[in-house]
Amino acid sequence: MDFHLVHNWKGKVKIGGKYLGKEKIFIAGPCSIESREQAMIIAKEVKKSGASAFRGGVFKPRTSPYSFQGLGKAGLKILADVREKTGLPIVTEVMDTRDVKLVSECADVLQIGARNMQNFSLLKEAGKSDSAILLKRGLSATIEEWLLSAEYILKEGNCNVILCERGIRTFEKYTRNTFDVSAIAVAKTLTKLPVIGDPSHAAGRKDIIIPLSKAALAAGADGLMIEVHNDPENALSDKEQALTPQDFAWLMKEVKG
Ligand code: PEP
Ligand code: MN
């Protein structure tokens, strides 16, 4: 397969006004924004530990329609405040083409989640946006399908694309997904776009996030996305995989050496 744009891409990815250079990017924050207080506590803590961007979902792609769906527009306002108070660039998911403009106003990076990796209308709309796009690999997507999805965004003129490996669905049950470290290494051979690893959604459990983070970086990842919560036991989504701010500080020490 010829990846016209991904393969020939020579630009630089810009996040929150700063070009991603040789420095690794560490995106940290809760799975979901639950309240202003929760978001502020976590953002301040992860910033102290060296996070370069804050994440938090307000439009949540939940398997069950009865699970917490996110704060929606009210959550965007909280994210805007976090950006203003901490100076951290904001990463948040957009699920609907109609929300791309609105989310872009509060976010520096629009996340396209695993379940939407082949939502071609959303990819095209994201391609028309000025924001950087964090493109997660789909649950059962091949590396080729993942890169072709990135092509959809680049083809519309948005070159600010970050690829994110977040684990794929396999027969294995000890982990939520299987972290495909080889996909990080392969993607790095096929494109100069930054590739980051999300060991949180791959593992689905907090006790192996540090070794998986190290594995991602050893495979050539340009950064990590890690879920962090101030009260993991009571988190409204993905509580099993959430690190505490203290755990995250430890992770940062371990990976930065
Ligand atoms: C998330 O980042 O919280 C998320 C829902 O991720 P994914 O699309 O990888 O499942
Ligand atoms: Mn999550």
PDB file of C-alpha atoms and ligand atoms in Angstrom:
ATOM      1  CA  MET A   1       0.000   0.000   0.000  1.00  0.00           C
ATOM      2  CA  ASP A   2       1.278   3.442  -0.881  1.00  0.00           C
ATOM      3  CA  PHE A   3       0.775   5.958   1.868  1.00  0.00           C
ATOM      4  CA  HIS A   4       1.031   9.123  -0.220  1.00  0.00           C
ATOM      5  CA  LEU A   5       0.791  11.721   2.513  1.00  0.00           C
ATOM      6  CA  VAL A   6       1.814   9.837   5.624  1.00  0.00           C
ATOM      7  CA  HIS A   7       4.919   8.533   3.899  1.00  0.00           C
ATOM      8  CA  ASN A   8       6.004  11.830   2.409  1.00  0.00           C
ATOM      9  CA  TRP A   9       5.088  13.975   5.370  1.00  0.00           C
ATOM     10  CA  LYS A  10       7.970  16.241   6.298  1.00  0.00           C
ATOM     11  CA  GLY A  11       6.346  18.880   8.471  1.00  0.00           C
ATOM     12  CA  LYS A  12       6.275  19.409  12.178  1.00  0.00           C
ATOM     13  CA  VAL A  13       3.395  18.795  14.534  1.00  0.00           C
ATOM     14  CA  LYS A  14       2.324  21.762  16.599  1.00  0.00           C
ATOM     15  CA  ILE A  15       0.511  21.461  19.927  1.00  0.00           C
ATOM     16  CA  GLY A  16      -0.684  24.521  21.799  1.00  0.00           C
ATOM     17  CA  GLY A  17       1.550  26.826  19.780  1.00  0.00           C
ATOM     18  CA  LYS A  18       4.659  24.716  20.396  1.00  0.00           C
ATOM     19  CA  TYR A  19       6.259  22.477  17.815  1.00  0.00           C
ATOM     20  CA  LEU A  20       6.810  18.889  18.850  1.00  0.00           C
ATOM     21  CA  GLY A  21      10.508  18.415  18.495  1.00  0.00           C
ATOM     22  CA  LYS A  22      12.802  15.884  20.041  1.00  0.00           C
ATOM     23  CA  GLU A  23      11.132  16.284  23.412  1.00  0.00           C
ATOM     24  CA  LYS A  24       8.701  13.535  24.338  1.00  0.00           C
ATOM     25  CA  ILE A  25       5.096  14.484  24.953  1.00  0.00           C
ATOM     26  CA  PHE A  26       3.411  13.265  28.145  1.00  0.00           C
ATOM     27  CA  ILE A  27      -0.359  13.673  28.081  1.00  0.00           C
ATOM     28  CA  ALA A  28      -2.007  12.966  31.416  1.00  0.00           C
ATOM     29  CA  GLY A  29      -5.394  13.398  33.023  1.00  0.00           C
ATOM     30  CA  PRO A  30      -8.628  11.622  33.857  1.00  0.00           C
ATOM     31  CA  CYS A  31     -10.616   9.458  31.504  1.00  0.00           C
ATOM     32  CA  SER A  32     -13.572  11.814  32.025  1.00  0.00           C
ATOM     33  CA  ILE A  33     -13.884  15.334  33.328  1.00  0.00           C
ATOM     34  CA  GLU A  34     -16.223  14.961  36.292  1.00  0.00           C
ATOM     35  CA  SER A  35     -16.102  18.382  37.948  1.00  0.00           C
ATOM     36  CA  ARG A  36     -14.073  21.597  37.937  1.00  0.00           C
ATOM     37  CA  GLU A  37     -12.453  20.648  41.230  1.00  0.00           C
ATOM     38  CA  GLN A  38     -11.455  17.168  40.017  1.00  0.00           C
ATOM     39  CA  ALA A  39      -9.996  18.526  36.771  1.00  0.00           C
ATOM     40  CA  MET A  40      -8.030  21.306  38.506  1.00  0.00           C
ATOM     41  CA  ILE A  41      -6.573  19.018  41.176  1.00  0.00           C
ATOM     42  CA  ILE A  42      -5.387  16.481  38.610  1.00  0.00           C
ATOM     43  CA  ALA A  43      -4.097  19.085  36.147  1.00  0.00           C
ATOM     44  CA  LYS A  44      -1.988  20.840  38.793  1.00  0.00           C
ATOM     45  CA  GLU A  45      -0.579  17.537  40.032  1.00  0.00           C
ATOM     46  CA  VAL A  46       0.362  16.140  36.633  1.00  0.00           C
ATOM     47  CA  LYS A  47       1.895  19.455  35.623  1.00  0.00           C
ATOM     48  CA  LYS A  48       4.107  19.330  38.718  1.00  0.00           C
ATOM     49  CA  SER A  49       5.298  15.873  37.656  1.00  0.00           C
ATOM     50  CA  GLY A  50       6.227  17.070  34.175  1.00  0.00           C
ATOM     51  CA  ALA A  51       3.144  16.407  32.036  1.00  0.00           C
ATOM     52  CA  SER A  52       3.216  18.432  28.830  1.00  0.00           C
ATOM     53  CA  ALA A  53      -0.531  18.328  28.155  1.00  0.00           C
ATOM     54  CA  PHE A  54      -3.787  17.640  30.020  1.00  0.00           C
ATOM     55  CA  ARG A  55      -6.363  15.151  28.812  1.00  0.00           C
ATOM     56  CA  GLY A  56      -9.972  14.640  29.847  1.00  0.00           C
ATOM     57  CA  GLY A  57     -13.038  13.434  28.000  1.00  0.00           C
ATOM     58  CA  VAL A  58     -16.286  15.378  27.981  1.00  0.00           C
ATOM     59  CA  PHE A  59     -17.927  13.508  25.109  1.00  0.00           C
ATOM     60  CA  LYS A  60     -17.430   9.882  26.099  1.00  0.00           C
ATOM     61  CA  PRO A  61     -17.812   6.881  23.787  1.00  0.00           C
ATOM     62  CA  ARG A  62     -19.254   4.390  26.302  1.00  0.00           C
ATOM     63  CA  THR A  63     -20.138   0.812  25.452  1.00  0.00           C
ATOM     64  CA  SER A  64     -23.359   1.077  27.444  1.00  0.00           C
ATOM     65  CA  PRO A  65     -25.753   3.965  26.920  1.00  0.00           C
ATOM     66  CA  TYR A  66     -26.483   3.775  30.666  1.00  0.00           C
ATOM     67  CA  SER A  67     -22.885   4.572  31.651  1.00  0.00           C
ATOM     68  CA  PHE A  68     -21.703   8.137  32.331  1.00  0.00           C
ATOM     69  CA  GLN A  69     -21.590   9.900  28.972  1.00  0.00           C
ATOM     70  CA  GLY A  70     -19.460  12.886  29.981  1.00  0.00           C
ATOM     71  CA  LEU A  71     -20.314  16.463  30.929  1.00  0.00           C
ATOM     72  CA  GLY A  72     -20.597  17.593  27.314  1.00  0.00           C
ATOM     73  CA  LYS A  73     -20.479  21.345  26.722  1.00  0.00           C
ATOM     74  CA  ALA A  74     -20.219  22.122  30.451  1.00  0.00           C
ATOM     75  CA  GLY A  75     -17.045  20.046  30.474  1.00  0.00           C
ATOM     76  CA  LEU A  76     -15.549  22.099  27.651  1.00  0.00           C
ATOM     77  CA  LYS A  77     -15.809  25.195  29.815  1.00  0.00           C
ATOM     78  CA  ILE A  78     -13.878  23.395  32.567  1.00  0.00           C
ATOM     79  CA  LEU A  79     -11.186  22.381  30.080  1.00  0.00           C
ATOM     80  CA  ALA A  80     -10.867  25.984  28.910  1.00  0.00           C
ATOM     81  CA  ASP A  81     -10.379  27.060  32.530  1.00  0.00           C
ATOM     82  CA  VAL A  82      -7.753  24.357  33.108  1.00  0.00           C
ATOM     83  CA  ARG A  83      -5.859  25.610  30.075  1.00  0.00           C
ATOM     84  CA  GLU A  84      -6.042  29.187  31.295  1.00  0.00           C
ATOM     85  CA  LYS A  85      -5.014  28.370  34.880  1.00  0.00           C
ATOM     86  CA  THR A  86      -2.247  25.851  34.176  1.00  0.00           C
ATOM     87  CA  GLY A  87      -1.074  26.778  30.690  1.00  0.00           C
ATOM     88  CA  LEU A  88      -1.248  23.106  29.738  1.00  0.00           C
ATOM     89  CA  PRO A  89      -2.455  22.325  26.207  1.00  0.00           C
ATOM     90  CA  ILE A  90      -5.746  20.402  26.250  1.00  0.00           C
ATOM     91  CA  VAL A  91      -6.470  17.052  24.612  1.00  0.00           C
ATOM     92  CA  THR A  92     -10.107  15.936  24.425  1.00  0.00           C
ATOM     93  CA  GLU A  93     -12.203  13.631  22.302  1.00  0.00           C
ATOM     94  CA  VAL A  94     -14.633  14.733  19.640  1.00  0.00           C
ATOM     95  CA  MET A  95     -17.200  12.180  18.497  1.00  0.00           C
ATOM     96  CA  ASP A  96     -19.498  14.166  16.244  1.00  0.00           C
ATOM     97  CA  THR A  97     -18.710  16.164  13.102  1.00  0.00           C
ATOM     98  CA  ARG A  98     -21.066  18.894  14.383  1.00  0.00           C
ATOM     99  CA  ASP A  99     -18.885  19.417  17.479  1.00  0.00           C
ATOM    100  CA  VAL A 100     -15.495  19.780  15.794  1.00  0.00           C
ATOM    101  CA  LYS A 101     -15.558  23.594  15.686  1.00  0.00           C
ATOM    102  CA  LEU A 102     -16.859  23.962  19.226  1.00  0.00           C
ATOM    103  CA  VAL A 103     -14.342  21.507  20.719  1.00  0.00           C
ATOM    104  CA  SER A 104     -11.510  23.199  18.777  1.00  0.00           C
ATOM    105  CA  GLU A 105     -12.191  26.423  20.660  1.00  0.00           C
ATOM    106  CA  CYS A 106     -11.303  24.815  24.003  1.00  0.00           C
ATOM    107  CA  ALA A 107      -8.867  22.142  22.922  1.00  0.00           C
ATOM    108  CA  ASP A 108      -5.427  22.213  21.365  1.00  0.00           C
ATOM    109  CA  VAL A 109      -5.661  18.579  20.322  1.00  0.00           C
ATOM    110  CA  LEU A 110      -8.819  16.807  19.164  1.00  0.00           C
ATOM    111  CA  GLN A 111      -8.793  13.132  19.994  1.00  0.00           C
ATOM    112  CA  ILE A 112     -10.421  10.758  17.559  1.00  0.00           C
ATOM    113  CA  GLY A 113     -11.105   7.676  19.618  1.00  0.00           C
ATOM    114  CA  ALA A 114     -10.548   4.052  18.728  1.00  0.00           C
ATOM    115  CA  ARG A 115     -14.241   3.521  17.979  1.00  0.00           C
ATOM    116  CA  ASN A 116     -14.244   6.389  15.485  1.00  0.00           C
ATOM    117  CA  MET A 117     -10.966   5.660  13.711  1.00  0.00           C
ATOM    118  CA  GLN A 118     -12.872   4.850  10.534  1.00  0.00           C
ATOM    119  CA  ASN A 119     -15.592   7.459  10.903  1.00  0.00           C
ATOM    120  CA  PHE A 120     -14.605   9.016   7.607  1.00  0.00           C
ATOM    121  CA  SER A 121     -16.897  12.043   7.911  1.00  0.00           C
ATOM    122  CA  LEU A 122     -15.301  12.855  11.270  1.00  0.00           C
ATOM    123  CA  LEU A 123     -11.795  12.369   9.858  1.00  0.00           C
ATOM    124  CA  LYS A 124     -12.549  14.756   6.997  1.00  0.00           C
ATOM    125  CA  GLU A 125     -14.006  17.359   9.339  1.00  0.00           C
ATOM    126  CA  ALA A 126     -10.964  17.044  11.627  1.00  0.00           C
ATOM    127  CA  GLY A 127      -8.813  17.531   8.547  1.00  0.00           C
ATOM    128  CA  LYS A 128     -10.418  20.928   8.005  1.00  0.00           C
ATOM    129  CA  SER A 129      -9.662  22.031  11.555  1.00  0.00           C
ATOM    130  CA  ASP A 130      -6.609  24.008  12.716  1.00  0.00           C
ATOM    131  CA  SER A 131      -6.244  21.884  15.847  1.00  0.00           C
ATOM    132  CA  ALA A 132      -3.829  19.005  16.124  1.00  0.00           C
ATOM    133  CA  ILE A 133      -5.499  15.600  15.880  1.00  0.00           C
ATOM    134  CA  LEU A 134      -4.659  12.628  18.053  1.00  0.00           C
ATOM    135  CA  LEU A 135      -5.731   9.579  16.079  1.00  0.00           C
ATOM    136  CA  LYS A 136      -6.166   6.432  18.116  1.00  0.00           C
ATOM    137  CA  ARG A 137      -5.801   3.057  16.479  1.00  0.00           C
ATOM    138  CA  GLY A 138      -9.110   1.216  16.164  1.00  0.00           C
ATOM    139  CA  LEU A 139      -9.884  -1.798  18.342  1.00  0.00           C
ATOM    140  CA  SER A 140      -9.349  -4.218  15.455  1.00  0.00           C
ATOM    141  CA  ALA A 141      -7.634  -2.008  12.909  1.00  0.00           C
ATOM    142  CA  THR A 142      -4.557  -3.063  11.007  1.00  0.00           C
ATOM    143  CA  ILE A 143      -1.619  -0.675  10.912  1.00  0.00           C
ATOM    144  CA  GLU A 144      -2.456  -0.025   7.264  1.00  0.00           C
ATOM    145  CA  GLU A 145      -6.050   0.945   8.076  1.00  0.00           C
ATOM    146  CA  TRP A 146      -4.797   3.221  10.855  1.00  0.00           C
ATOM    147  CA  LEU A 147      -2.383   5.033   8.553  1.00  0.00           C
ATOM    148  CA  LEU A 148      -5.017   5.344   5.830  1.00  0.00           C
ATOM    149  CA  SER A 149      -7.271   7.020   8.381  1.00  0.00           C
ATOM    150  CA  ALA A 150      -4.450   9.488   9.061  1.00  0.00           C
ATOM    151  CA  GLU A 151      -4.295  10.096   5.296  1.00  0.00           C
ATOM    152  CA  TYR A 152      -7.940  11.223   5.383  1.00  0.00           C
ATOM    153  CA  ILE A 153      -6.990  13.997   7.825  1.00  0.00           C
ATOM    154  CA  LEU A 154      -3.783  15.003   6.038  1.00  0.00           C
ATOM    155  CA  LYS A 155      -5.546  15.034   2.661  1.00  0.00           C
ATOM    156  CA  GLU A 156      -7.820  17.857   3.893  1.00  0.00           C
ATOM    157  CA  GLY A 157      -4.724  19.932   4.715  1.00  0.00           C
ATOM    158  CA  ASN A 158      -4.293  19.340   8.440  1.00  0.00           C
ATOM    159  CA  CYS A 159      -0.753  18.043   8.937  1.00  0.00           C
ATOM    160  CA  ASN A 160      -0.891  18.150  12.733  1.00  0.00           C
ATOM    161  CA  VAL A 161      -1.586  14.482  13.298  1.00  0.00           C
ATOM    162  CA  ILE A 162      -0.347  12.351  16.182  1.00  0.00           C
ATOM    163  CA  LEU A 163      -0.841   8.588  15.988  1.00  0.00           C
ATOM    164  CA  CYS A 164      -1.723   6.729  19.179  1.00  0.00           C
ATOM    165  CA  GLU A 165      -1.453   2.980  19.777  1.00  0.00           C
ATOM    166  CA  ARG A 166      -3.946   2.053  22.538  1.00  0.00           C
ATOM    167  CA  GLY A 167      -4.077  -1.714  22.352  1.00  0.00           C
ATOM    168  CA  ILE A 168      -6.025  -4.021  20.091  1.00  0.00           C
ATOM    169  CA  ARG A 169      -8.643  -6.631  20.849  1.00  0.00           C
ATOM    170  CA  THR A 170      -7.301 -10.170  21.050  1.00  0.00           C
ATOM    171  CA  PHE A 171      -8.273 -13.422  22.798  1.00  0.00           C
ATOM    172  CA  GLU A 172      -6.176 -12.440  25.865  1.00  0.00           C
ATOM    173  CA  LYS A 173      -8.149 -11.637  28.996  1.00  0.00           C
ATOM    174  CA  TYR A 174      -5.555 -10.654  31.605  1.00  0.00           C
ATOM    175  CA  THR A 175      -5.369  -7.292  29.897  1.00  0.00           C
ATOM    176  CA  ARG A 176      -8.241  -5.194  28.546  1.00  0.00           C
ATOM    177  CA  ASN A 177      -6.518  -5.026  25.151  1.00  0.00           C
ATOM    178  CA  THR A 178      -3.187  -6.257  23.843  1.00  0.00           C
ATOM    179  CA  PHE A 179      -0.632  -3.450  23.685  1.00  0.00           C
ATOM    180  CA  ASP A 180       0.823  -3.762  20.191  1.00  0.00           C
ATOM    181  CA  VAL A 181       4.293  -2.373  20.804  1.00  0.00           C
ATOM    182  CA  SER A 182       5.361  -3.597  17.372  1.00  0.00           C
ATOM    183  CA  ALA A 183       2.766  -1.264  15.812  1.00  0.00           C
ATOM    184  CA  ILE A 184       4.638   1.676  17.337  1.00  0.00           C
ATOM    185  CA  ALA A 185       7.921   0.492  15.839  1.00  0.00           C
ATOM    186  CA  VAL A 186       6.296  -0.279  12.462  1.00  0.00           C
ATOM    187  CA  ALA A 187       4.452   3.059  12.307  1.00  0.00           C
ATOM    188  CA  LYS A 188       7.756   4.796  12.997  1.00  0.00           C
ATOM    189  CA  THR A 189       9.246   3.109   9.905  1.00  0.00           C
ATOM    190  CA  LEU A 190       6.295   4.150   7.700  1.00  0.00           C
ATOM    191  CA  THR A 191       5.748   7.748   8.725  1.00  0.00           C
ATOM    192  CA  LYS A 192       7.491  10.683  10.327  1.00  0.00           C
ATOM    193  CA  LEU A 193       4.294  11.621  12.140  1.00  0.00           C
ATOM    194  CA  PRO A 194       4.692  11.416  15.912  1.00  0.00           C
ATOM    195  CA  VAL A 195       3.524   8.116  17.388  1.00  0.00           C
ATOM    196  CA  ILE A 196       2.573   7.848  21.041  1.00  0.00           C
ATOM    197  CA  GLY A 197       1.533   4.948  23.252  1.00  0.00           C
ATOM    198  CA  ASP A 198      -1.513   4.744  25.527  1.00  0.00           C
ATOM    199  CA  PRO A 199      -0.749   1.911  27.934  1.00  0.00           C
ATOM    200  CA  SER A 200      -3.756   2.819  30.117  1.00  0.00           C
ATOM    201  CA  HIS A 201      -6.409   1.680  27.628  1.00  0.00           C
ATOM    202  CA  ALA A 202      -4.246  -1.231  26.527  1.00  0.00           C
ATOM    203  CA  ALA A 203      -3.705  -2.641  30.003  1.00  0.00           C
ATOM    204  CA  GLY A 204      -7.031  -1.762  31.599  1.00  0.00           C
ATOM    205  CA  ARG A 205      -5.244  -2.206  34.931  1.00  0.00           C
ATOM    206  CA  LYS A 206      -2.931   0.113  36.786  1.00  0.00           C
ATOM    207  CA  ASP A 207      -0.244  -2.291  37.980  1.00  0.00           C
ATOM    208  CA  ILE A 208       1.492  -2.756  34.612  1.00  0.00           C
ATOM    209  CA  ILE A 209       1.318   0.798  33.254  1.00  0.00           C
ATOM    210  CA  ILE A 210       4.946   1.599  34.096  1.00  0.00           C
ATOM    211  CA  PRO A 211       6.527  -1.403  32.291  1.00  0.00           C
ATOM    212  CA  LEU A 212       4.237  -0.854  29.282  1.00  0.00           C
ATOM    213  CA  SER A 213       5.191   2.838  29.213  1.00  0.00           C
ATOM    214  CA  LYS A 214       8.845   1.874  29.136  1.00  0.00           C
ATOM    215  CA  ALA A 215       8.144  -0.657  26.369  1.00  0.00           C
ATOM    216  CA  ALA A 216       6.412   2.000  24.247  1.00  0.00           C
ATOM    217  CA  LEU A 217       9.294   4.440  24.622  1.00  0.00           C
ATOM    218  CA  ALA A 218      11.846   1.704  23.955  1.00  0.00           C
ATOM    219  CA  ALA A 219       9.975   0.892  20.719  1.00  0.00           C
ATOM    220  CA  GLY A 220      10.405   4.513  19.613  1.00  0.00           C
ATOM    221  CA  ALA A 221       7.252   6.222  20.869  1.00  0.00           C
ATOM    222  CA  ASP A 222       7.358  10.020  20.866  1.00  0.00           C
ATOM    223  CA  GLY A 223       5.353  10.144  24.045  1.00  0.00           C
ATOM    224  CA  LEU A 224       2.669   8.642  26.218  1.00  0.00           C
ATOM    225  CA  MET A 225      -0.930   9.237  27.156  1.00  0.00           C
ATOM    226  CA  ILE A 226      -1.714   8.170  30.720  1.00  0.00           C
ATOM    227  CA  GLU A 227      -4.994   8.215  32.661  1.00  0.00           C
ATOM    228  CA  VAL A 228      -4.660   9.803  36.096  1.00  0.00           C
ATOM    229  CA  HIS A 229      -7.375  10.345  38.718  1.00  0.00           C
ATOM    230  CA  ASN A 230      -7.254  11.899  42.186  1.00  0.00           C
ATOM    231  CA  ASP A 231      -9.762   9.341  43.506  1.00  0.00           C
ATOM    232  CA  PRO A 232      -9.516   6.296  41.211  1.00  0.00           C
ATOM    233  CA  GLU A 233     -11.914   4.157  43.253  1.00  0.00           C
ATOM    234  CA  ASN A 234     -14.725   6.602  42.606  1.00  0.00           C
ATOM    235  CA  ALA A 235     -13.843   7.540  39.022  1.00  0.00           C
ATOM    236  CA  LEU A 236     -16.882   7.595  36.733  1.00  0.00           C
ATOM    237  CA  SER A 237     -15.064   5.785  33.908  1.00  0.00           C
ATOM    238  CA  ASP A 238     -12.021   3.532  33.489  1.00  0.00           C
ATOM    239  CA  LYS A 239     -11.311   3.447  37.209  1.00  0.00           C
ATOM    240  CA  GLU A 240      -9.375   0.160  37.076  1.00  0.00           C
ATOM    241  CA  GLN A 241      -6.614   1.701  34.966  1.00  0.00           C
ATOM    242  CA  ALA A 242      -6.350   5.128  36.577  1.00  0.00           C
ATOM    243  CA  LEU A 243      -3.074   6.023  38.259  1.00  0.00           C
ATOM    244  CA  THR A 244      -3.099   8.350  41.238  1.00  0.00           C
ATOM    245  CA  PRO A 245      -1.113  11.584  40.832  1.00  0.00           C
ATOM    246  CA  GLN A 246       1.529   9.972  43.077  1.00  0.00           C
ATOM    247  CA  ASP A 247       1.723   6.924  40.807  1.00  0.00           C
ATOM    248  CA  PHE A 248       2.080   9.259  37.835  1.00  0.00           C
ATOM    249  CA  ALA A 249       4.924  11.143  39.503  1.00  0.00           C
ATOM    250  CA  TRP A 250       6.649   7.801  39.987  1.00  0.00           C
ATOM    251  CA  LEU A 251       6.030   6.828  36.347  1.00  0.00           C
ATOM    252  CA  MET A 252       7.571  10.096  35.169  1.00  0.00           C
ATOM    253  CA  LYS A 253      10.657   9.478  37.305  1.00  0.00           C
ATOM    254  CA  GLU A 254      10.959   5.961  35.914  1.00  0.00           C
ATOM    255  CA  VAL A 255      10.617   6.930  32.255  1.00  0.00           C
ATOM    256  CA  LYS A 256      12.674  10.109  32.399  1.00  0.00           C
ATOM    257  CA  GLY A 257      15.422   8.405  34.380  1.00  0.00           C
TER     258      GLY A 257
HETATM  259  C1  PEP B   1     -10.181   7.509  26.141  1.00  0.00           C
HETATM  260  O1  PEP B   1      -9.095   8.005  25.781  1.00  0.00           O
HETATM  261  O2  PEP B   1     -10.699   7.718  27.249  1.00  0.00           O
HETATM  262  C2  PEP B   1     -10.830   6.535  25.232  1.00  0.00           C
HETATM  263  C3  PEP B   1     -12.144   6.328  25.267  1.00  0.00           C
HETATM  264  O3  PEP B   1      -9.954   5.927  24.444  1.00  0.00           O
HETATM  265  P1  PEP B   1     -10.124   4.796  23.298  1.00  0.00           P
HETATM  266  O4  PEP B   1     -10.811   5.466  22.174  1.00  0.00           O
HETATM  267  O5  PEP B   1      -8.713   4.413  23.003  1.00  0.00           O
HETATM  268  O6  PEP B   1     -10.917   3.657  23.903  1.00  0.00           O
HETATM  269 MN    MN B   2     -10.577   6.163  29.223  1.00  0.00          MN
END
